[in-house]
Tab-separated table of C-alpha atoms in Angstrom:
chain	number	residue	atom	x	y	z
K	1	MET	CA	-0.135	0.041	0.080
K	2	LEU	CA	2.783	2.414	0.976
K	3	LEU	CA	4.538	1.821	-2.310
K	4	GLU	CA	1.438	2.537	-4.256
K	5	VAL	CA	1.148	5.728	-2.403
K	6	PHE	CA	4.670	6.716	-3.183
K	7	LEU	CA	4.154	5.775	-7.000
K	8	LEU	CA	1.183	7.850	-6.936
K	9	LEU	CA	2.723	10.802	-5.523
K	10	GLY	CA	5.562	10.527	-7.906
K	11	THR	CA	3.375	10.274	-10.840
K	12	LEU	CA	1.412	13.326	-9.652
K	13	LEU	CA	4.776	15.264	-9.086
K	14	ILE	CA	6.268	14.248	-12.618
K	15	TYR	CA	2.676	15.300	-14.126
K	16	PHE	CA	2.727	18.614	-12.340
K	17	PHE	CA	6.496	19.214	-13.115
K	18	PHE	CA	6.121	18.459	-16.906
K	19	SER	CA	2.527	20.155	-17.353
K	20	LYS	CA	3.554	23.296	-15.650
K	21	LYS	CA	6.555	23.348	-17.869
K	22	ASN	CA	4.719	23.036	-20.924
K	23	GLU	CA	2.566	26.078	-19.967
K	24	GLU	CA	5.612	28.061	-19.966
K	25	THR	CA	5.361	28.200	-23.957
K	26	LEU	CA	2.368	29.984	-25.494
K	27	PRO	CA	0.554	27.908	-28.195
K	28	PHE	CA	1.253	29.028	-31.918
K	29	LYS	CA	-1.958	30.552	-33.407
K	30	ASP	CA	-2.704	29.031	-36.665
K	31	GLY	CA	-5.411	30.940	-38.026
K	32	TRP	CA	-7.201	31.847	-41.352
K	33	TRP	CA	-7.759	35.571	-41.492
K	34	GLY	CA	-8.537	35.847	-45.386
K	35	ARG	CA	-12.018	36.303	-46.815
K	36	GLY	CA	-14.375	33.254	-46.878
K	37	GLN	CA	-13.364	29.748	-46.234
K	38	LYS	CA	-9.788	28.607	-45.959
K	39	PRO	CA	-8.890	27.035	-49.597
K	40	GLU	CA	-7.734	23.586	-49.753
K	41	THR	CA	-4.888	24.441	-51.937
K	42	LYS	CA	-1.503	25.274	-50.269
K	43	GLU	CA	-0.985	28.979	-49.632
K	44	ASP	CA	1.222	31.093	-51.844
K	45	SER	CA	4.538	31.551	-50.027
K	46	SER	CA	6.359	33.742	-52.382
K	47	VAL	CA	7.795	37.120	-51.080
K	48	ARG	CA	7.105	39.920	-53.654
K	49	PRO	CA	8.599	43.169	-53.833
K	50	PHE	CA	6.538	46.305	-52.930
K	51	LYS	CA	6.366	50.022	-53.508
K	52	VAL	CA	4.360	52.841	-52.129
K	53	GLU	CA	2.251	54.280	-54.826
K	54	THR	CA	-0.394	56.953	-54.868
K	55	ALA	CA	-2.599	57.772	-57.787
K	56	GLU	CA	-3.295	61.343	-58.604
K	57	GLU	CA	-6.999	60.911	-58.192
K	58	GLU	CA	-6.201	59.841	-54.550
K	59	LEU	CA	-4.425	63.145	-53.876
K	60	SER	CA	-7.023	65.211	-55.763
K	61	ASP	CA	-9.653	63.710	-53.576
K	62	LEU	CA	-7.398	64.374	-50.254
K	63	PHE	CA	-6.797	68.062	-51.150
K	64	ARG	CA	-10.639	68.485	-51.939
K	65	ARG	CA	-11.464	67.185	-48.457
K	66	LEU	CA	-8.802	69.319	-46.932
K	67	ASP	CA	-10.309	72.410	-48.618
K	68	GLN	CA	-13.723	71.668	-47.329
K	69	ALA	CA	-12.571	71.132	-43.782
K	70	ARG	CA	-14.700	72.455	-40.863
K	71	PHE	CA	-13.015	73.563	-37.785
K	72	THR	CA	-14.277	74.342	-34.375
K	73	GLU	CA	-13.281	77.230	-32.327
K	74	PRO	CA	-11.230	76.198	-29.472
K	75	LEU	CA	-11.820	77.439	-25.746
K	76	GLU	CA	-9.667	80.478	-24.719
K	77	ASN	CA	-6.561	79.390	-23.393
K	78	SER	CA	-7.339	75.586	-23.606
K	79	CYS	CA	-4.011	74.663	-25.437
K	80	PHE	CA	-4.111	70.939	-25.752
K	81	HIS	CA	-5.984	70.110	-22.809
K	82	TYR	CA	-9.190	69.469	-24.776
K	83	GLY	CA	-7.151	67.430	-27.361
K	84	THR	CA	-5.810	68.812	-30.562
K	85	ASN	CA	-6.140	72.578	-30.515
K	86	SER	CA	-7.961	73.709	-33.739
K	87	VAL	CA	-5.922	76.901	-34.115
K	88	HIS	CA	-2.734	74.908	-34.409
K	89	LEU	CA	-4.526	72.318	-36.568
K	90	ARG	CA	-5.480	74.880	-39.110
K	91	LYS	CA	-1.921	75.770	-39.388
K	92	VAL	CA	-0.944	71.953	-39.877
K	93	VAL	CA	-3.644	71.691	-42.571
K	94	SER	CA	-2.228	74.557	-44.501
K	95	TYR	CA	1.113	73.129	-44.579
K	96	TRP	CA	-0.405	69.837	-45.536
K	97	LYS	CA	-1.938	71.641	-48.517
K	98	ASN	CA	0.694	73.937	-49.570
K	99	GLN	CA	4.098	72.935	-48.494
K	100	PHE	CA	3.996	69.155	-47.600
K	101	ASN	CA	5.437	67.011	-50.713
K	102	TRP	CA	3.797	63.586	-50.412
K	103	LYS	CA	5.580	62.483	-53.612
K	104	LYS	CA	8.858	63.179	-52.006
K	105	GLN	CA	8.020	61.362	-48.836
K	106	VAL	CA	6.916	58.340	-50.953
K	107	GLU	CA	10.426	58.354	-52.259
K	108	VAL	CA	11.765	58.374	-48.593
K	109	LEU	CA	9.515	55.481	-47.801
K	110	ASN	CA	10.634	53.664	-50.970
K	111	LYS	CA	14.198	54.144	-50.233
K	112	TYR	CA	14.332	50.876	-48.208
K	113	PRO	CA	13.304	47.631	-49.820
K	114	GLN	CA	9.781	46.697	-49.028
K	115	PHE	CA	7.952	43.242	-49.684
K	116	LYS	CA	4.542	41.593	-49.100
K	117	THR	CA	3.965	38.033	-48.539
K	118	LYS	CA	0.776	36.003	-47.718
K	119	ILE	CA	0.570	34.450	-44.372
K	120	GLN	CA	-2.808	32.782	-42.841
K	121	GLY	CA	-4.664	34.257	-45.475
K	122	ILE	CA	-3.736	38.109	-45.586
K	123	ASP	CA	-0.963	40.093	-47.232
K	124	ILE	CA	1.706	41.025	-44.710
K	125	HIS	CA	3.800	43.974	-45.558
K	126	PHE	CA	7.388	44.540	-44.343
K	127	VAL	CA	10.446	46.499	-44.710
K	128	HIS	CA	13.663	44.400	-44.993
K	129	VAL	CA	17.035	46.173	-44.755
K	130	LYS	CA	20.334	44.544	-44.899
K	131	PRO	CA	23.658	46.071	-43.941
K	132	PRO	CA	25.413	47.955	-46.667
K	133	HIS	CA	28.561	46.209	-45.773
K	134	LEU	CA	29.849	43.656	-43.214
K	135	PRO	CA	33.337	43.064	-41.924
K	136	GLU	CA	34.736	39.817	-42.972
K	137	GLY	CA	33.837	36.785	-41.001
K	138	GLN	CA	30.879	38.586	-39.382
K	139	ALA	CA	27.363	37.762	-39.773
K	140	ALA	CA	24.317	40.354	-39.400
K	141	LYS	CA	22.030	39.548	-36.644
K	142	PRO	CA	18.407	39.390	-37.599
K	143	LEU	CA	16.218	42.089	-35.863
K	144	LEU	CA	12.308	42.143	-36.017
K	145	MET	CA	11.099	45.635	-34.881
K	146	VAL	CA	7.511	46.142	-34.314
K	147	HIS	CA	5.488	49.288	-34.176
K	148	GLY	CA	2.180	50.337	-32.402
K	149	TRP	CA	-0.645	52.826	-32.558
K	150	PRO	CA	-1.017	55.269	-33.974
K	151	GLY	CA	2.355	54.808	-35.334
K	152	SER	CA	3.737	52.724	-38.379
K	153	PHE	CA	6.662	51.094	-39.984
K	154	TYR	CA	7.913	54.626	-40.683
K	155	GLU	CA	8.696	55.134	-36.960
K	156	PHE	CA	11.883	53.067	-37.461
K	157	TYR	CA	13.242	54.858	-40.609
K	158	LYS	CA	15.682	57.040	-38.537
K	159	ILE	CA	16.816	54.104	-36.421
K	160	ILE	CA	17.469	51.652	-39.264
K	161	PRO	CA	20.754	53.133	-40.521
K	162	LEU	CA	22.113	52.967	-36.881
K	163	LEU	CA	21.492	49.460	-36.607
K	164	THR	CA	22.477	48.210	-40.230
K	165	ASP	CA	25.588	50.580	-40.235
K	166	PRO	CA	26.300	51.373	-36.724
K	167	ALA	CA	30.095	52.050	-37.419
K	168	SER	CA	29.099	54.917	-39.982
K	169	HIS	CA	27.240	56.672	-36.993
K	170	GLY	CA	30.084	56.174	-34.361
K	171	LEU	CA	28.354	53.093	-32.854
K	172	GLY	CA	31.041	50.536	-33.660
K	173	ASP	CA	30.812	47.387	-35.843
K	174	GLU	CA	30.682	44.574	-33.101
K	175	HIS	CA	26.939	44.042	-33.779
K	176	ILE	CA	25.485	44.838	-37.130
K	177	PHE	CA	21.817	44.036	-37.774
K	178	GLU	CA	19.702	43.070	-40.574
K	179	VAL	CA	16.301	44.817	-39.682
K	180	ILE	CA	12.712	43.605	-40.470
K	181	CYS	CA	9.908	46.017	-40.039
K	182	PRO	CA	6.481	44.483	-40.823
K	183	SER	CA	3.179	46.351	-40.499
K	184	ILE	CA	0.869	44.977	-38.037
K	185	PRO	CA	-2.075	43.380	-39.947
K	186	GLY	CA	-4.714	45.913	-40.485
K	187	TYR	CA	-1.973	48.653	-40.168
K	188	GLY	CA	-0.384	50.488	-43.195
K	189	PHE	CA	0.076	48.320	-46.004
K	190	SER	CA	-0.640	44.928	-44.337
K	191	GLU	CA	-3.991	43.656	-45.205
K	192	ALA	CA	-6.577	43.774	-42.505
K	193	PRO	CA	-7.884	40.701	-41.062
K	194	HIS	CA	-11.407	39.770	-42.513
K	195	LYS	CA	-12.404	37.870	-39.275
K	196	GLN	CA	-12.766	38.601	-35.647
K	197	ASP	CA	-10.400	37.667	-32.952
K	198	PHE	CA	-7.112	38.716	-34.658
K	199	ASN	CA	-4.963	39.711	-31.504
K	200	SER	CA	-1.546	40.222	-30.375
K	201	VAL	CA	-0.961	36.297	-30.203
K	202	SER	CA	-2.307	36.291	-33.765
K	203	ALA	CA	0.068	38.779	-34.902
K	204	ALA	CA	3.011	37.340	-33.185
K	205	SER	CA	2.174	33.921	-34.872
K	206	VAL	CA	2.030	35.608	-38.188
K	207	PHE	CA	5.475	37.346	-37.644
K	208	TYR	CA	6.985	34.248	-36.385
K	209	GLU	CA	6.070	32.619	-39.744
K	210	LEU	CA	7.377	35.589	-41.548
K	211	MET	CA	10.912	35.204	-39.839
K	212	LEU	CA	11.128	31.426	-40.596
K	213	ARG	CA	10.089	32.219	-44.253
K	214	LEU	CA	12.986	34.642	-44.545
K	215	GLY	CA	15.172	31.993	-43.306
K	216	PHE	CA	15.826	33.277	-39.795
K	217	ASN	CA	15.725	30.404	-37.234
K	218	GLU	CA	17.332	32.617	-34.453
K	219	PHE	CA	16.464	36.357	-34.015
K	220	TYR	CA	16.089	39.278	-31.717
K	221	THR	CA	12.749	41.375	-31.480
K	222	GLN	CA	12.168	44.867	-30.412
K	223	GLY	CA	9.086	46.780	-29.864
K	224	GLY	CA	7.040	49.305	-27.896
K	225	ASP	CA	3.184	49.957	-27.552
K	226	ALA	CA	1.545	47.204	-29.217
K	227	GLY	CA	4.741	45.915	-30.594
K	228	CYS	CA	5.755	45.411	-27.095
K	229	VAL	CA	2.897	42.997	-26.479
K	230	ILE	CA	3.386	41.223	-29.838
K	231	CYS	CA	7.013	40.808	-29.406
K	232	THR	CA	6.618	39.492	-25.875
K	233	ASN	CA	4.190	37.062	-27.228
K	234	LEU	CA	6.580	35.812	-29.835
K	235	ALA	CA	9.094	35.245	-27.238
K	236	GLN	CA	6.288	33.043	-25.294
K	237	ILE	CA	5.587	31.214	-28.479
K	238	ALA	CA	9.233	30.438	-29.694
K	239	PRO	CA	11.620	31.021	-26.918
K	240	SER	CA	14.142	28.709	-28.448
K	241	HIS	CA	14.006	31.113	-31.499
K	242	VAL	CA	13.881	34.412	-29.860
K	243	LYS	CA	17.749	35.155	-28.878
K	244	GLY	CA	16.658	38.219	-27.106
K	245	LEU	CA	13.493	40.763	-26.513
K	246	HIS	CA	14.310	44.500	-26.013
K	247	LEU	CA	11.340	46.769	-25.376
K	248	ASN	CA	10.858	50.372	-24.743
K	249	MET	CA	7.496	49.971	-23.069
K	250	VAL	CA	6.409	47.449	-20.490
K	251	LEU	CA	2.850	46.179	-19.792
K	252	VAL	CA	1.944	44.380	-16.450
K	253	SER	CA	-1.633	43.306	-16.460
K	254	LYS	CA	-1.528	40.961	-13.648
K	255	LEU	CA	-1.249	42.966	-10.199
K	256	GLY	CA	-1.233	41.320	-6.772
K	257	LEU	CA	-0.950	42.080	-3.215
K	258	PRO	CA	3.027	42.890	-3.497
K	259	HIS	CA	2.089	45.533	-6.227
K	260	LEU	CA	-0.696	47.080	-4.191
K	261	LEU	CA	1.583	47.242	-0.855
K	262	SER	CA	4.362	48.780	-3.149
K	263	ILE	CA	1.912	51.466	-4.466
K	264	LEU	CA	0.885	52.282	-0.940
K	265	LEU	CA	4.263	52.119	0.891
K	266	GLY	CA	6.806	52.409	-1.959
K	267	ARG	CA	7.253	55.973	-1.771
K	268	TYR	CA	8.232	55.941	1.802
K	269	PHE	CA	10.115	52.399	1.893
K	270	PRO	CA	11.473	51.908	-1.756
K	271	GLY	CA	14.218	49.569	-0.857
K	272	LEU	CA	11.807	47.182	0.694
K	273	PHE	CA	9.959	46.799	-2.670
K	274	GLY	CA	13.018	46.971	-5.014
K	275	PHE	CA	12.389	50.557	-6.018
K	276	GLN	CA	15.077	52.853	-7.206
K	277	ASP	CA	15.082	56.586	-6.369
K	278	GLU	CA	14.067	57.203	-10.190
K	279	ASP	CA	11.327	54.850	-9.668
K	280	VAL	CA	9.920	56.944	-6.997
K	281	ARG	CA	10.354	60.073	-9.010
K	282	ARG	CA	8.475	58.778	-11.835
K	283	MET	CA	5.668	56.855	-9.968
K	284	PHE	CA	4.717	59.113	-7.175
K	285	PRO	CA	2.321	60.688	-6.109
K	286	PHE	CA	0.747	57.608	-7.402
K	287	LEU	CA	-2.691	59.163	-7.959
K	288	LYS	CA	-1.310	61.985	-10.130
K	289	LYS	CA	1.354	60.056	-11.999
K	290	TRP	CA	-0.819	56.854	-12.652
K	291	LEU	CA	-4.423	57.074	-11.985
K	292	TYR	CA	-4.832	60.456	-13.129
K	293	LYS	CA	-2.953	59.777	-16.342
K	294	ILE	CA	-5.133	56.497	-16.842
K	295	LEU	CA	-8.335	58.690	-16.556
K	296	SER	CA	-7.038	61.577	-18.510
K	297	GLU	CA	-5.208	59.644	-21.448
K	298	PHE	CA	-6.917	56.173	-21.933
K	299	GLY	CA	-10.649	57.209	-23.065
K	300	TYR	CA	-9.398	56.470	-26.340
K	301	ALA	CA	-8.583	53.070	-25.516
K	302	HIS	CA	-12.087	52.376	-24.071
K	303	ILE	CA	-13.560	53.539	-27.263
K	304	GLN	CA	-11.290	51.429	-29.513
K	305	ALA	CA	-11.990	48.410	-27.163
K	306	THR	CA	-15.538	48.554	-27.475
K	307	LYS	CA	-17.020	50.132	-30.648
K	308	PRO	CA	-13.821	51.273	-32.870
K	309	ASP	CA	-15.939	51.098	-36.028
K	310	THR	CA	-18.059	54.125	-35.033
K	311	VAL	CA	-15.334	56.512	-34.412
K	312	GLY	CA	-13.274	54.935	-37.062
K	313	CYS	CA	-15.775	55.459	-39.870
K	314	GLY	CA	-15.729	59.372	-39.150
K	315	LEU	CA	-11.951	59.467	-39.154
K	316	ASN	CA	-11.609	57.596	-42.464
K	317	ASP	CA	-13.710	59.954	-44.323
K	318	SER	CA	-12.016	63.006	-42.919
K	319	PRO	CA	-8.246	63.624	-43.142
K	320	VAL	CA	-8.378	66.605	-40.719
K	321	GLY	CA	-10.305	64.600	-38.387
K	322	LEU	CA	-7.730	61.667	-38.609
K	323	ALA	CA	-4.860	64.216	-38.277
K	324	ALA	CA	-6.411	65.613	-35.030
K	325	TYR	CA	-6.901	62.191	-33.582
K	326	ILE	CA	-3.392	60.927	-34.299
K	327	LEU	CA	-1.476	64.230	-33.521
K	328	GLU	CA	-2.976	64.530	-30.166
K	329	LYS	CA	-1.270	61.438	-29.280
K	330	PHE	CA	2.000	62.427	-30.675
K	331	SER	CA	1.837	65.256	-28.399
K	332	SER	CA	0.922	64.189	-25.004
K	333	TRP	CA	2.589	60.763	-25.369
K	334	THR	CA	5.760	62.487	-26.161
K	335	ASP	CA	5.623	64.515	-23.123
K	336	MET	CA	2.549	65.260	-20.995
K	337	GLU	CA	3.580	68.872	-20.435
K	338	PHE	CA	3.110	69.750	-23.968
K	339	ARG	CA	-0.767	69.803	-23.178
K	340	ASN	CA	-0.013	73.313	-21.797
K	341	LEU	CA	1.170	74.702	-25.479
K	342	GLU	CA	-1.093	75.982	-28.109
K	343	ASP	CA	1.039	73.852	-30.757
K	344	GLY	CA	1.179	70.800	-28.321
K	345	GLY	CA	4.936	70.852	-28.666
K	346	LEU	CA	4.604	68.637	-31.714
K	347	GLU	CA	7.512	70.218	-33.444
K	348	ARG	CA	9.736	70.250	-30.729
K	349	LYS	CA	10.547	66.736	-31.058
K	350	PHE	CA	9.287	65.809	-34.703
K	351	SER	CA	9.162	67.476	-37.942
K	352	LEU	CA	5.708	68.295	-39.808
K	353	ASP	CA	6.909	65.878	-42.609
K	354	ASP	CA	7.553	63.305	-40.120
K	355	LEU	CA	4.103	63.464	-38.680
K	356	LEU	CA	2.278	63.954	-41.685
K	357	THR	CA	3.929	61.046	-43.506
K	358	ASN	CA	2.805	58.758	-40.675
K	359	ILE	CA	-0.770	60.264	-40.976
K	360	MET	CA	-0.808	59.583	-44.825
K	361	ILE	CA	0.122	56.175	-44.313
K	362	TYR	CA	-3.018	55.780	-42.366
K	363	TRP	CA	-4.965	57.713	-45.039
K	364	VAL	CA	-3.876	56.190	-48.426
K	365	SER	CA	-4.270	52.698	-46.928
K	366	GLY	CA	-7.427	53.519	-45.463
K	367	CYS	CA	-6.403	51.508	-42.336
K	368	ILE	CA	-7.574	53.768	-39.367
K	369	VAL	CA	-10.510	51.380	-38.553
K	370	SER	CA	-8.720	48.104	-38.887
K	371	SER	CA	-5.948	49.528	-36.527
K	372	MET	CA	-8.459	50.679	-33.927
K	373	ARG	CA	-10.082	47.235	-34.086
K	374	PHE	CA	-6.889	45.717	-32.799
K	375	TYR	CA	-7.657	47.138	-29.259
K	376	LYS	CA	-11.099	45.392	-29.349
K	377	GLU	CA	-9.506	42.061	-30.086
K	378	ASN	CA	-6.983	42.417	-27.485
K	379	LEU	CA	-9.046	43.722	-24.564
K	380	GLN	CA	-12.701	42.480	-25.185
K	381	LYS	CA	-12.205	39.594	-22.843
K	382	GLY	CA	-10.806	41.442	-20.171
K	383	ILE	CA	-7.583	42.500	-18.717
K	384	GLY	CA	-5.564	39.835	-17.220
K	385	THR	CA	-7.613	36.893	-18.491
K	386	GLN	CA	-5.838	35.659	-21.527
K	387	LYS	CA	-3.136	32.948	-21.371
K	388	HIS	CA	-0.278	35.124	-22.456
K	389	GLU	CA	-0.973	37.529	-19.618
K	390	LYS	CA	-0.236	34.682	-17.063
K	391	LEU	CA	2.829	33.378	-18.487
K	392	THR	CA	6.241	34.524	-17.810
K	393	VAL	CA	8.802	35.342	-20.432
K	394	GLN	CA	12.066	33.359	-19.935
K	395	VAL	CA	14.133	34.824	-23.023
K	396	PRO	CA	16.953	37.521	-22.124
K	397	THR	CA	15.119	40.856	-22.031
K	398	GLY	CA	16.326	44.306	-22.174
K	399	ILE	CA	14.074	47.185	-21.166
K	400	ALA	CA	14.665	50.922	-22.078
K	401	ALA	CA	12.513	52.909	-19.766
K	402	PHE	CA	11.989	56.456	-21.200
K	403	PRO	CA	11.002	58.999	-18.927
K	404	ASN	CA	8.032	60.498	-20.670
K	405	GLU	CA	6.468	57.040	-21.221
K	406	ILE	CA	2.609	57.296	-20.167
K	407	LEU	CA	3.100	54.908	-17.416
K	408	HIS	CA	6.326	54.012	-15.653
K	409	ILE	CA	6.816	50.297	-14.759
K	410	PRO	CA	9.680	49.622	-12.491
K	411	GLN	CA	12.052	46.678	-12.711
K	412	ALA	CA	10.803	45.120	-9.551
K	413	TRP	CA	7.281	44.901	-11.258
K	414	ALA	CA	8.720	43.817	-14.688
K	415	LYS	CA	10.674	41.135	-13.408
K	416	LYS	CA	7.550	39.175	-12.393
K	417	LYS	CA	6.671	38.884	-15.848
K	418	TYR	CA	10.223	38.936	-17.625
K	419	THR	CA	12.266	36.472	-15.486
K	420	ASN	CA	15.409	37.214	-17.274
K	421	ILE	CA	16.109	40.812	-17.427
K	422	VAL	CA	19.726	41.485	-18.424
K	423	SER	CA	19.576	45.193	-19.054
K	424	PHE	CA	17.161	47.777	-17.413
K	425	HIS	CA	18.035	51.437	-18.201
K	426	PHE	CA	16.595	54.748	-17.090
K	427	MET	CA	16.750	56.714	-20.459
K	428	PRO	CA	17.682	60.311	-19.856
K	429	ARG	CA	15.024	61.896	-22.156
K	430	GLY	CA	12.110	60.656	-24.447
K	431	GLY	CA	8.804	59.345	-24.611
K	432	HIS	CA	6.467	56.966	-26.186
K	433	PHE	CA	7.635	57.204	-29.907
K	434	ALA	CA	11.336	56.388	-28.860
K	435	ALA	CA	12.404	55.193	-32.126
K	436	LEU	CA	11.236	58.376	-34.087
K	437	GLU	CA	11.965	60.759	-31.365
K	438	GLU	CA	15.432	59.402	-29.672
K	439	PRO	CA	16.835	56.991	-32.485
K	440	GLU	CA	20.314	57.276	-31.148
K	441	LEU	CA	19.464	56.523	-27.547
K	442	LEU	CA	17.420	53.554	-28.589
K	443	ALA	CA	20.080	52.268	-30.836
K	444	LYS	CA	22.731	52.353	-28.304
K	445	ASP	CA	20.464	50.565	-25.732
K	446	ILE	CA	19.787	47.874	-28.042
K	447	LEU	CA	23.431	47.521	-29.054
K	448	GLN	CA	24.399	47.211	-25.491
K	449	PHE	CA	21.616	44.728	-24.626
K	450	VAL	CA	22.545	42.493	-27.623
K	451	ASP	CA	26.112	42.599	-26.435
K	452	LYS	CA	25.237	41.439	-22.979
K	453	VAL	CA	23.162	38.566	-24.596
K	454	GLU	CA	25.813	37.503	-26.985
K	455	LYS	CA	28.621	37.426	-24.368
K	456	GLU	CA	26.400	35.600	-21.849
K	457	GLN	CA	25.611	32.923	-24.423
K	458	LEU	CA	29.355	32.833	-25.220
K	459	TRP	CA	30.225	32.090	-21.575
K	460	LYS	CA	27.492	29.419	-21.626
K	461	LYS	CA	29.169	27.724	-24.570
K	462	LYS	CA	32.449	27.917	-23.171
K	463	GLY	CA	31.254	26.378	-19.871
K	464	GLU	CA	29.609	23.246	-21.586
């Protein structure tokens, strides 16, 4: 009898051990997002060259709509506290009509090789930039970079040369990257899913297929905003293929008693909760720097997570409305203090050409509705309820914490989710759109992170 009890206990322990270990990997989501039923024939896996092109009729239609725009007078001295100030919006629209050269910006967009390939029933658009030259005996490291909302693949255009040709920009040549920047399905020039339930795990699965199709068995990933979640999911799906995960934004959806205690007492006993002085400065007073920000800045997310098509239809019909909606995010998410300025501080960090190029990608592709739906697909089941939110991330992780990111996540919180943080840095300046705003700072942090990962892996191989 005693032997049977031990055998039973042993069996249960083995089952628990292996079942728990299996749960550490997120299942690959093999979906079909094309129109109608999935065909029985094998999907075309060819990779086709792509270039951004806009017909004259599209531009004529755009200018007609800009000319017919109706503006609402802002409240006196309201600056950007009520959203995009229409006084400044008029100036942006005037520049858009009279000075902005879309054809020139199309040439900028097309300076990097772009492609499309069909995955799970929809066309996936991506930029693929190889190094202009490599030192003898050195191989480029594949790096998948994923944007968020309301950004686009264009966010990475300033950082790409710093990563593919770092030596020419004073960043050394020890680590050189081959950069792949896809458009999330439903964003930019990637086809929108035609079926419900395309969430971050779906996108991660599609991008995993993309990297394998391009011949990359091992690669690094980098992302912020939605890209942070997608890259995190990819690391959970394929931890043996993702060499390292670098993030410039972290989301923690699973909060417990330790988090609550650190919120209540962390300001007074930071060391007890693993907080550094900079964590305290960025997080407290908590009501102002967390709760108030959520209430004042996340109304858009509630709309997009519930009825995205309602607002989206209006934005897709009005280029001025689309610009107002997107520009407001590039103002407050870059620096909350910019709400106190009549121009939203937009040109303090970005050029109008860059801002309008991003807006034009949404306009000419007509993707604003499908991009907003991504919020509903990810949030409609509730926060903290999905499997990927409950699983940890085992792969080496680097975090660049920019001071003006909407919400600051301390390393003490992040390490509950990302169990192998090899690099966590408080960045000296910058906000949500780090790659576009501070490309050199972000590039340097990616480089030092990859250097740590590569050296750690080398030491492990030597020790085997």
